[in-house]
């Protein structure tokens, strides 16, 4: 079933240099810049892979690209402003010198603002919503062929959750990626009162287990050793499509199916919702050794009053109970979280509950966000909106606690042996190799290309800020 037809403007003429490309039939090059979460990273990768399959090339930077696409995030106002500012710069600097360049927005902000983006930024040619990523290549073909001048397509499309499946794996013919993201579902039904995602990504839609497993198998056959299953709330995977079987939720059934894949070493997933940690999932940690000891479990607040206003669906006590169960199942469990400070009506006492929760759980790390009112969300209209200074002050105080606990956790690794999967050279210092522990801590060591993809034991000799440094303890020679 197709959604409504895209809005297409009555603007028939192509800029001269774009006609030139079309006439020469030289396939254009594309640069995609991504804002926001891992889902966005994954969507961009799939769009890039689809474009490459159609003959487009990937430009190394925006300065030489024929098409520049910004894959946007709406979760906080700052993320939207960044993308809008970037587009203004592209229009003023790139477009002025190369009028044939095609400029587009994709993703969450494209979905929520649609046509308004072109009204505000007339240089924009393309606005592609979150259920239309797979149409990008067709629309670009039409633009270059002179059939379309501008496109806005933010319609819903049944089945679009199954269209994010192509992978680039380093974008080269010699695939070298050791880790890959696999999108298992789209959308969210939780409607937390602060969150714009249900409006930008739509309701929950899950892919089938065989489809996901086939994609994972293909990745493993190309050398991938670790897969991260992705969704807005992965623990809600398949709820409406797959009945609970033998006490196991659809998500646990999926984990079991992926676990069967020979050659796959590690399974991660993000993000779960605390309410999704039934005993079946906790128990899966005891049965499935490929499931790593790592949980990114967004708590948002330590105050029951705030959790209720946020519509989170759990209490502080229930959250603490889940952490305890997980640590009982796997004592080395690395726990990270997301926390919002300055939600409407948050008092000093509420905030102190968040501080005390952070101290009690001892998170390995936490992403702390200052509440940002989002369009059409219930919290944006709640009384008690807090001034920016209060948000800043709470943000700083909470970060201090998080950093102090994190530093203590990391320091405790010095002298210990850890198992890492080597992903490749460190981005910051390519002379060093980088891997992750099962609990998702980054470890750097003096290694070489031949270590890529290996599971290695390292002895930690130093801890930096959220980074460990190690020496090979035993090198697995294969
Ligand atoms: N303001 C601030 N932070 C937000 N998040 C989601 N919506 C908002 C908002 N309106 C945070 C939550 C979520 C993370 C991805 O972003 O902590 O878990």
PDB file of N, CA and C and ligand atoms in Angstrom, residues 75-76 194-195 298 300 338-340 369-372 374, ligand 1:
ATOM      1  N   UNK A  75      15.144  15.610  18.441  1.00  0.00           N
ATOM      2  CA  UNK A  75      14.888  15.238  19.829  1.00  0.00           C
ATOM      3  C   UNK A  75      15.089  16.419  20.789  1.00  0.00           C
ATOM      4  N   UNK A  76      16.007  17.317  20.416  1.00  0.00           N
ATOM      5  CA  UNK A  76      16.152  18.572  21.165  1.00  0.00           C
ATOM      6  C   UNK A  76      16.255  19.714  20.174  1.00  0.00           C
ATOM      7  N   UNK A 194       7.762  14.139  27.083  1.00  0.00           N
ATOM      8  CA  UNK A 194       8.778  15.077  26.593  1.00  0.00           C
ATOM      9  C   UNK A 194       9.183  14.801  25.148  1.00  0.00           C
ATOM     10  N   UNK A 195       8.780  13.663  24.599  1.00  0.00           N
ATOM     11  CA  UNK A 195       9.481  13.124  23.424  1.00  0.00           C
ATOM     12  C   UNK A 195       8.722  13.307  22.111  1.00  0.00           C
ATOM     13  N   UNK A 298      17.755   3.760  29.673  1.00  0.00           N
ATOM     14  CA  UNK A 298      17.397   5.149  29.996  1.00  0.00           C
ATOM     15  C   UNK A 298      16.465   5.238  31.200  1.00  0.00           C
ATOM     16  N   UNK A 300      15.894   8.521  32.866  1.00  0.00           N
ATOM     17  CA  UNK A 300      15.331   9.883  32.708  1.00  0.00           C
ATOM     18  C   UNK A 300      15.239  10.682  34.012  1.00  0.00           C
ATOM     19  N   UNK A 338      20.305   7.416  30.103  1.00  0.00           N
ATOM     20  CA  UNK A 338      19.992   8.789  29.689  1.00  0.00           C
ATOM     21  C   UNK A 338      19.209   9.443  30.828  1.00  0.00           C
ATOM     22  N   UNK A 339      19.526  10.702  31.102  1.00  0.00           N
ATOM     23  CA  UNK A 339      18.815  11.428  32.164  1.00  0.00           C
ATOM     24  C   UNK A 339      18.453  12.819  31.654  1.00  0.00           C
ATOM     25  N   UNK A 340      17.230  13.249  31.942  1.00  0.00           N
ATOM     26  CA  UNK A 340      16.812  14.610  31.598  1.00  0.00           C
ATOM     27  C   UNK A 340      16.786  15.442  32.874  1.00  0.00           C
ATOM     28  N   UNK A 369      20.795  15.307  29.622  1.00  0.00           N
ATOM     29  CA  UNK A 369      20.190  16.269  28.702  1.00  0.00           C
ATOM     30  C   UNK A 369      19.399  17.310  29.469  1.00  0.00           C
ATOM     31  N   UNK A 370      19.531  18.564  29.019  1.00  0.00           N
ATOM     32  CA  UNK A 370      18.684  19.619  29.589  1.00  0.00           C
ATOM     33  C   UNK A 370      17.344  19.555  28.865  1.00  0.00           C
ATOM     34  N   UNK A 371      16.262  19.548  29.616  1.00  0.00           N
ATOM     35  CA  UNK A 371      14.948  19.430  28.988  1.00  0.00           C
ATOM     36  C   UNK A 371      14.765  20.514  27.916  1.00  0.00           C
ATOM     37  N   UNK A 372      14.280  20.080  26.755  1.00  0.00           N
ATOM     38  CA  UNK A 372      14.061  20.990  25.625  1.00  0.00           C
ATOM     39  C   UNK A 372      12.615  20.820  25.161  1.00  0.00           C
ATOM     40  N   UNK A 374       9.491  20.353  23.073  1.00  0.00           N
ATOM     41  CA  UNK A 374       9.314  19.956  21.682  1.00  0.00           C
ATOM     42  C   UNK A 374       7.891  20.204  21.228  1.00  0.00           C
TER      43      UNK A 374
HETATM   44  N1  LIG B   1      14.524  17.265  25.997  1.00  0.00           N
HETATM   45  C1  LIG B   1      15.701  16.761  26.462  1.00  0.00           C
HETATM   46  N2  LIG B   1      16.089  15.498  26.278  1.00  0.00           N
HETATM   47  C2  LIG B   1      15.266  14.685  25.583  1.00  0.00           C
HETATM   48  N3  LIG B   1      15.378  13.393  25.252  1.00  0.00           N
HETATM   49  C3  LIG B   1      14.285  13.046  24.543  1.00  0.00           C
HETATM   50  N4  LIG B   1      13.452  14.095  24.418  1.00  0.00           N
HETATM   51  C4  LIG B   1      14.046  15.132  25.062  1.00  0.00           C
HETATM   52  C5  LIG B   1      13.673  16.474  25.295  1.00  0.00           C
HETATM   53  N5  LIG B   1      12.516  16.966  24.859  1.00  0.00           N
HETATM   54  C6  LIG B   1      16.516  12.551  25.660  1.00  0.00           C
HETATM   55  C7  LIG B   1      16.048  11.358  26.496  1.00  0.00           C
HETATM   56  C8  LIG B   1      16.225  10.204  25.542  1.00  0.00           C
HETATM   57  C9  LIG B   1      17.408  10.667  24.729  1.00  0.00           C
HETATM   58  C10 LIG B   1      17.603   9.969  23.431  1.00  0.00           C
HETATM   59  O1  LIG B   1      17.147  12.036  24.515  1.00  0.00           O
HETATM   60  O2  LIG B   1      16.908  11.219  27.605  1.00  0.00           O
HETATM   61  O3  LIG B   1      16.465   8.982  26.194  1.00  0.00           O
END
